[in-house]
Amino acid sequence: MLNLIIKKEFLTALRDIRLQVSGGILLVLMLTAVLVGKQGQQQLRQEREAAQTEMRAQWVNQGEKHPHSAAHYGQFAFKPKPVLSFLDVGLDNYTGVSVFLEAHKQNEILFSSAQDSNGMTRFGEMTVALIFQVLMPLLIIFLTFNTFSQEREEGTLRLIHGQGLSMAKLFWGKVGGIYGMVLLLFVPIIVLAYLMLNQQSASLDSEVTTKFGVLTVGYAVYFLVFVTLGVLISAFARSSGVALLTLLGLWVVACIILPKAATSLASKLYPAPSQFEFRETIHNQVKNGIDGHNPSDVRLASLKEEVLQEHGVETIEELPVNWSGIAMQAGEEYTDQVYDDEFSKVTSIFQRQNRLSEWVGFLNPYLAIRHLSMALAGTDFTHHVTFARAAENYRRDFVKLMNKDMEVNHKPGIAYGDYKVGEEMWSSVPPFQYDLPSTTTILATQWRSVTALVLWLIALSFIGSQLAYRIPKL
């Protein structure tokens, strides 16, 4: 009997001309979003790989010069375009794509797409994630709002019940039928997206298939939550109009109002310093010391005394090593400490803002799937911070290598311009590489979103099971 109800609801939805049109439009939008998104992702990935290769060639072929000059010559690190970003661009348009790595300071990651775009970028791109997260629930609302209420208004609900069919079976039959209709739209798109994950995708991200699988399951659960909620409200609404208005109201709150409110609340509770304040703090602490009582000239004098005692000499000129190389590396390490402290504070603030939004996912499944989707697509804040740290670690390694060469090989008495190294030295610096976080790491950071989606499904299933017997027949 349950299978018959599912089949009946599925065929009813399939034959509805309004749903045929709206479903067809949504299918075309999803198909377009997948194809355009994949093309854009491939183009950006190729451009960034080409730029990284070009920067590497420029570094290796920069000619002979002093190692400290090479440290200032610097290198660019380009953020790789994640394979699954064609499904969800997340924060990628706002977080920048490359960072200039040089001696003495950490630069910001610049050249985001939003910087070069008009104001329309602020409204978001038509991506697969936007369609799945926002438009698909809207279609589900139009599929579910009158599933019970219409039959009640037409008087057929009482007749169905009078034939011995329990309301619980009818409820779950309607949920199954509508969910089948949703899967009819969802599965072809997700299969098409999977077929685009070629061998090259696996070489860029060895866990791309696992991430794609988890993402697919996440969206399947998200849709089932909306289907169950829609049928449940239709079952107890006084009329189809009331059911539709209620569901549309919930959609507006879930997809528009609550995300904005959560973001505003997080910014109020955990205010982040401005870029100017952040830079000023770094500058002052490098100059005056982290505690404000250890200025750079005092630190340098102390270091000088230690080095002279270590080598048993009286003056810098008597040192068997290059004093400037030692002093510069000490300055780098002190600046790194200052940056690490302040960067950790700012990162912690943004993480607390994101965490608040993730907790709101227990009230709003849209926020839960949005955070999970961005994380699995590799376009969330965590991935941005991971890239920034990888680039910074690379900067520190190659600057340290330049300073060490200067300390050991640039003997005292040789003029700055007379000591030069060449291609062999530049080639000893390995190319920049960035590995995406694993699926396990992502799920560990997104446990709130995963738990929220599962709890939403369990809670609605429980409520549906408990209330199905009380569905009014008139």
XYZ file of C-alpha atoms in Angstrom:
474
model
C 0.000 0.000 0.000
C 2.788 2.403 0.924
C 4.419 1.845 -2.475
C 1.127 2.596 -4.216
C 0.812 5.896 -2.358
C 4.374 6.842 -3.205
C 3.757 6.007 -6.872
C 0.491 7.943 -6.901
C 2.069 11.073 -5.356
C 5.062 10.851 -7.665
C 2.919 10.546 -10.802
C 0.578 13.309 -9.632
C 3.502 15.695 -9.217
C 5.007 14.569 -12.511
C 1.764 15.272 -14.439
C 1.230 18.717 -12.908
C 1.916 21.203 -15.719
C 2.959 23.926 -13.252
C 5.544 21.679 -11.714
C 6.652 20.454 -15.131
C 7.417 24.054 -16.108
C 9.043 25.088 -12.813
C 10.950 21.796 -12.563
C 12.108 22.142 -16.171
C 13.340 25.686 -15.535
C 15.170 24.549 -12.416
C 16.728 21.644 -14.320
C 17.976 23.994 -17.042
C 19.374 26.360 -14.413
C 21.186 23.518 -12.650
C 22.526 22.141 -15.922
C 23.769 25.605 -16.907
C 25.285 26.194 -13.479
C 27.185 22.895 -13.601
C 28.557 23.404 -17.119
C 29.408 27.093 -16.696
C 30.787 26.510 -13.219
C 33.028 23.696 -14.391
C 34.304 25.712 -17.337
C 35.054 28.674 -15.087
C 36.773 26.496 -12.494
C 38.976 24.864 -15.141
C 39.890 28.221 -16.653
C 40.809 29.753 -13.292
C 42.741 26.652 -12.255
C 44.747 26.684 -15.475
C 45.414 30.419 -15.184
C 46.661 30.084 -11.610
C 48.814 27.059 -12.436
C 50.311 28.927 -15.394
C 50.934 31.991 -13.230
C 52.580 29.861 -10.528
C 54.801 28.203 -13.135
C 55.729 31.601 -14.596
C 56.568 32.984 -11.140
C 58.742 29.945 -10.446
C 60.601 30.451 -13.712
C 61.164 34.126 -12.886
C 62.512 33.202 -9.449
C 64.932 30.592 -10.774
C 66.081 32.832 -13.649
C 66.356 36.101 -11.731
C 70.088 36.192 -12.345
C 72.965 36.643 -9.946
C 72.402 38.888 -6.938
C 72.831 39.094 -3.201
C 70.579 36.580 -1.329
C 68.935 39.352 0.679
C 68.088 41.169 -2.551
C 66.492 37.913 -3.718
C 64.463 37.753 -0.497
C 63.092 41.204 -1.372
C 62.640 40.174 -5.012
C 60.226 37.630 -3.556
C 57.763 35.225 -5.031
C 54.007 34.956 -5.568
C 51.948 32.071 -4.171
C 48.677 31.399 -5.984
C 45.765 29.703 -4.255
C 44.825 26.579 -6.246
C 41.214 26.479 -7.429
C 39.597 23.523 -5.579
C 38.095 20.852 -7.813
C 34.613 21.018 -6.242
C 34.487 24.812 -6.277
C 32.472 24.581 -9.509
C 29.585 23.411 -7.307
C 29.999 26.004 -4.558
C 32.209 29.098 -4.921
C 31.659 29.939 -1.240
C 34.000 32.729 -0.103
C 36.385 32.358 -3.036
C 35.197 35.554 -4.722
C 36.064 37.613 -1.643
C 39.203 36.071 -0.154
C 41.781 36.759 -2.865
C 43.813 34.432 -5.037
C 47.491 35.274 -4.551
C 49.945 36.651 -2.037
C 53.354 38.271 -2.540
C 56.000 36.621 -0.372
C 58.988 38.768 0.615
C 61.401 39.459 3.443
C 60.362 41.209 6.664
C 56.562 41.148 6.362
C 53.462 39.114 5.715
C 51.380 40.515 2.895
C 47.660 40.053 2.481
C 46.093 37.714 -0.028
C 44.851 40.004 -2.787
C 43.135 40.151 -6.173
C 39.753 38.713 -5.276
C 37.095 38.503 -7.981
C 34.902 40.909 -6.004
C 37.597 43.604 -6.267
C 37.368 43.515 -10.061
C 33.613 43.111 -10.309
C 30.647 45.417 -10.080
C 28.150 45.455 -7.226
C 26.198 42.520 -8.696
C 28.827 40.145 -7.328
C 27.531 40.984 -3.861
C 24.291 39.224 -4.761
C 26.149 35.986 -5.431
C 26.638 33.847 -8.516
C 24.109 31.451 -9.981
C 25.910 28.364 -8.765
C 24.744 24.813 -8.192
C 24.962 25.450 -4.451
C 22.658 28.480 -4.675
C 20.094 26.477 -6.646
C 20.300 23.478 -4.310
C 20.215 25.552 -1.119
C 17.698 28.273 -2.018
C 15.684 27.479 -5.157
C 15.188 23.746 -4.657
C 13.453 24.290 -1.271
C 11.188 26.796 -3.040
C 10.215 24.129 -5.577
C 9.664 21.660 -2.725
C 7.273 24.149 -1.138
C 5.172 24.246 -4.307
C 5.305 20.442 -4.473
C 4.149 19.915 -0.894
C 1.931 22.785 0.245
C -1.357 21.180 -0.889
C -0.547 17.489 -0.568
C -2.960 17.057 2.337
C -4.843 20.327 2.392
C -6.177 19.990 -1.154
C -7.497 16.499 -0.502
C -9.103 17.756 2.686
C -10.725 20.660 0.830
C -12.014 18.326 -1.891
C -13.314 15.832 0.695
C -11.244 12.919 -0.615
C -9.081 12.657 2.502
C -11.967 11.310 4.568
C -12.831 8.809 1.831
C -9.236 7.559 1.690
C -9.180 7.150 5.453
C -12.549 5.427 5.358
C -11.083 2.721 3.130
C -8.847 1.635 6.004
C -5.696 3.486 5.073
C -3.925 4.876 8.121
C -2.923 8.508 8.170
C 0.642 7.483 9.047
C 1.010 5.447 5.854
C -0.570 8.224 3.843
C 1.787 10.767 5.398
C 4.937 8.791 4.678
C 3.625 7.806 1.255
C 3.247 11.465 0.326
C 6.716 12.237 1.704
C 8.192 9.371 -0.337
C 6.387 10.359 -3.532
C 7.396 14.017 -3.371
C 10.948 13.099 -2.397
C 11.099 10.818 -5.445
C 10.136 13.793 -7.605
C 12.909 15.865 -6.017
C 15.427 13.087 -6.644
C 14.310 12.973 -10.277
C 15.677 16.513 -10.612
C 18.632 16.103 -8.265
C 20.154 12.796 -9.387
C 20.799 13.619 -13.094
C 22.578 16.845 -12.139
C 24.677 15.184 -9.471
C 25.571 12.319 -11.854
C 26.582 14.848 -14.512
C 28.721 16.689 -11.968
C 30.344 13.412 -10.915
C 31.191 12.525 -14.526
C 33.123 15.803 -14.722
C 35.468 14.608 -11.985
C 38.094 13.252 -14.340
C 41.474 11.735 -13.563
C 43.023 15.188 -13.379
C 40.582 16.071 -10.604
C 41.826 13.122 -8.551
C 45.433 14.238 -9.059
C 44.571 17.698 -7.715
C 42.633 16.342 -4.723
C 43.034 12.652 -3.881
C 39.878 12.709 -1.737
C 37.644 14.504 -4.208
C 35.371 11.471 -4.692
C 34.840 11.074 -0.955
C 34.113 14.773 -0.527
C 31.693 14.641 -3.463
C 29.929 11.642 -1.916
C 29.532 13.333 1.465
C 28.293 16.505 -0.240
C 25.698 14.488 -2.186
C 24.439 12.792 0.973
C 24.294 16.172 2.728
C 22.078 17.680 0.022
C 19.887 14.546 -0.102
C 19.254 14.899 3.650
C 18.628 18.645 3.264
C 15.950 18.064 0.614
C 14.293 15.328 2.693
C 14.101 17.747 5.624
C 12.210 20.297 3.500
C 9.923 17.644 1.976
C 8.979 16.260 5.397
C 8.444 19.768 6.777
C 6.297 20.775 3.794
C 4.052 17.698 3.997
C 3.772 18.085 7.768
C 2.586 21.683 7.523
C 0.183 20.818 4.720
C -1.262 18.038 6.893
C -2.260 20.420 9.687
C -2.905 23.676 7.807
C -6.509 24.852 7.689
C -6.292 25.435 3.947
C -3.848 25.246 1.040
C -3.457 29.011 1.139
C -2.451 28.990 4.783
C -0.010 26.136 4.125
C 1.573 27.983 1.214
C 1.910 31.246 3.126
C 3.364 29.438 6.134
C 5.931 27.586 4.046
C 6.890 30.697 2.069
C 7.291 32.595 5.331
C 9.579 29.896 6.691
C 11.570 29.932 3.443
C 12.088 33.712 3.666
C 13.159 33.440 7.293
C 15.452 30.450 6.696
C 17.116 31.517 3.433
C 17.164 35.322 3.715
C 16.465 36.792 7.150
C 18.115 34.370 9.568
C 21.490 34.120 7.692
C 21.766 37.929 7.640
C 20.708 38.174 11.272
C 23.223 35.510 12.311
C 26.025 37.327 10.482
C 25.113 40.679 12.047
C 24.841 39.145 15.517
C 28.203 37.400 15.146
C 29.852 40.683 14.068
C 28.371 42.469 17.092
C 29.335 39.787 19.588
C 32.814 39.196 18.154
C 33.962 42.451 16.499
C 37.062 42.129 14.340
C 39.677 44.908 14.189
C 39.892 46.972 11.033
C 42.747 46.426 8.613
C 44.304 49.713 9.763
C 44.135 48.700 13.440
C 45.641 45.305 12.663
C 48.566 46.860 10.753
C 49.139 49.497 13.441
C 49.298 46.819 16.160
C 51.839 44.840 14.143
C 53.943 47.941 13.472
C 53.952 49.059 17.121
C 54.771 45.624 18.515
C 57.628 45.096 16.058
C 58.998 48.523 16.947
C 58.416 48.570 20.716
C 58.221 44.890 21.578
C 55.212 42.677 22.208
C 55.040 43.913 25.826
C 55.752 47.524 24.786
C 59.006 47.577 26.813
C 61.416 45.786 24.523
C 62.186 48.124 21.593
C 63.995 46.890 18.515
C 67.291 48.705 19.308
C 67.459 47.049 22.760
C 66.735 43.621 21.263
C 69.416 44.170 18.627
C 72.012 45.264 21.214
C 71.261 42.199 23.336
C 71.591 39.907 20.324
C 74.877 41.550 19.355
C 76.280 40.958 22.828
C 75.270 37.278 22.732
C 76.851 36.700 19.306
C 80.095 38.411 20.245
C 80.360 36.315 23.431
C 79.531 33.119 21.522
C 82.425 33.690 19.103
C 84.789 35.189 21.703
C 85.426 38.460 19.866
C 85.051 42.135 20.728
C 83.662 43.680 17.551
C 81.393 42.761 14.674
C 84.299 43.102 12.255
C 86.088 40.236 14.056
C 83.176 37.809 13.659
C 83.821 34.790 11.365
C 80.215 35.054 10.159
C 78.087 37.806 8.670
C 76.437 39.838 11.432
C 73.759 41.287 9.114
C 72.559 37.779 8.222
C 72.163 36.915 11.911
C 70.433 40.201 12.729
C 68.034 39.943 9.812
C 66.995 36.397 10.685
C 66.498 37.401 14.319
C 64.341 40.299 13.125
C 62.345 37.911 10.917
C 61.715 35.529 13.791
C 60.611 38.320 16.112
C 58.278 39.738 13.460
C 56.936 36.234 12.814
C 56.114 35.929 16.503
C 54.236 39.235 16.442
C 52.345 38.251 13.272
C 51.500 34.814 14.695
C 50.064 36.311 17.881
C 47.936 38.915 16.109
C 46.958 36.627 13.242
C 45.787 33.999 15.733
C 43.664 36.590 17.537
C 41.981 37.753 14.325
C 41.523 34.200 13.072
C 39.990 33.250 16.402
C 37.486 36.104 16.095
C 36.395 35.015 12.608
C 36.201 31.394 13.745
C 33.940 32.390 16.627
C 31.744 34.320 14.178
C 31.518 31.261 11.917
C 30.912 28.974 14.897
C 27.932 31.099 15.966
C 26.504 30.790 12.465
C 27.082 27.018 12.586
C 25.199 26.794 15.897
C 22.293 28.659 14.284
C 22.230 25.722 11.866
C 20.407 23.821 14.618
C 17.579 26.328 14.095
C 17.992 26.659 10.343
C 18.981 23.730 8.062
C 19.916 26.208 5.315
C 22.867 27.484 7.357
C 23.903 23.933 8.201
C 24.066 22.799 4.561
C 25.680 26.091 3.475
C 28.603 25.693 5.868
C 28.999 21.992 5.055
C 28.833 22.628 1.303
C 31.476 25.386 1.359
C 33.782 23.255 3.490
C 33.565 20.189 1.241
C 33.942 22.352 -1.876
C 37.133 23.840 -0.404
C 35.866 27.428 -0.467
C 35.211 28.222 3.194
C 37.165 30.307 5.704
C 39.089 27.301 7.039
C 40.528 26.558 3.591
C 41.484 30.212 3.172
C 43.345 30.231 6.490
C 45.036 26.930 5.641
C 46.336 28.390 2.374
C 47.464 31.601 4.098
C 49.453 29.606 6.675
C 50.984 27.353 4.024
C 52.094 30.406 2.019
C 53.493 32.077 5.143
C 55.436 28.965 6.170
C 56.894 28.834 2.672
C 57.895 32.512 2.903
C 59.650 31.958 6.202
C 61.547 28.933 4.886
C 62.927 30.629 1.798
C 63.765 33.888 3.583
C 65.559 31.892 6.291
C 67.523 30.083 3.595
C 68.600 33.426 2.097
C 69.606 34.815 5.500
C 71.537 31.649 6.392
C 73.505 31.809 3.164
C 74.277 35.443 3.892
C 75.381 34.609 7.445
C 77.680 31.737 6.429
C 79.018 32.657 2.998
C 79.045 36.453 2.868
C 82.301 36.897 4.745
C 83.047 40.127 6.635
C 84.975 42.617 4.593
C 83.236 41.799 1.326
C 81.021 44.606 0.066
C 77.264 43.926 -0.219
C 77.325 44.314 -3.989
C 80.313 42.011 -4.394
C 78.679 38.917 -2.905
C 76.273 37.244 -5.330
C 74.711 33.844 -5.786
C 72.829 32.473 -8.789
C 70.542 29.837 -10.248
C 71.898 26.973 -8.133
C 70.841 28.840 -4.995
C 67.427 29.823 -6.359
C 66.742 26.244 -7.527
C 67.481 24.922 -4.035
C 64.272 26.630 -2.890
C 61.495 24.076 -3.571
C 58.376 25.223 -5.471
C 55.370 26.286 -3.416
C 52.883 23.482 -2.782
C 49.549 23.559 -1.002
C 47.607 20.467 0.049
C 43.867 20.741 0.653
C 42.561 19.611 4.056
C 41.390 15.992 4.181
C 37.756 14.904 4.398
C 38.300 13.850 8.009
C 39.625 17.304 8.906
C 36.697 18.991 7.184
C 34.103 16.841 8.929
C 35.859 17.427 12.259
C 35.468 21.188 11.811
C 31.919 20.856 10.474
C 30.508 18.496 13.085
C 27.938 21.093 14.113
C 26.553 21.372 10.586
C 26.464 17.588 10.121
C 24.803 17.086 13.503
C 22.289 19.852 12.826
C 21.169 18.279 9.533
C 20.851 14.818 11.099
C 18.930 16.188 14.082
C 16.583 18.096 11.790
C 15.799 14.887 9.916
C 15.374 12.822 13.086
C 13.221 15.481 14.761
C 10.884 15.903 11.781
C 10.624 12.143 11.312
C 9.736 11.719 14.965
C 7.202 14.556 14.902
C 5.698 13.205 11.692
C 5.385 9.705 13.168
C 3.804 11.016 16.370
C 1.399 13.481 14.756
C 0.413 11.563 11.627
C -2.416 9.801 13.487
C -3.872 13.167 14.467
C -4.068 14.637 10.966
C -7.565 16.154 10.627
C -9.723 14.523 7.928
C -12.080 17.481 7.591
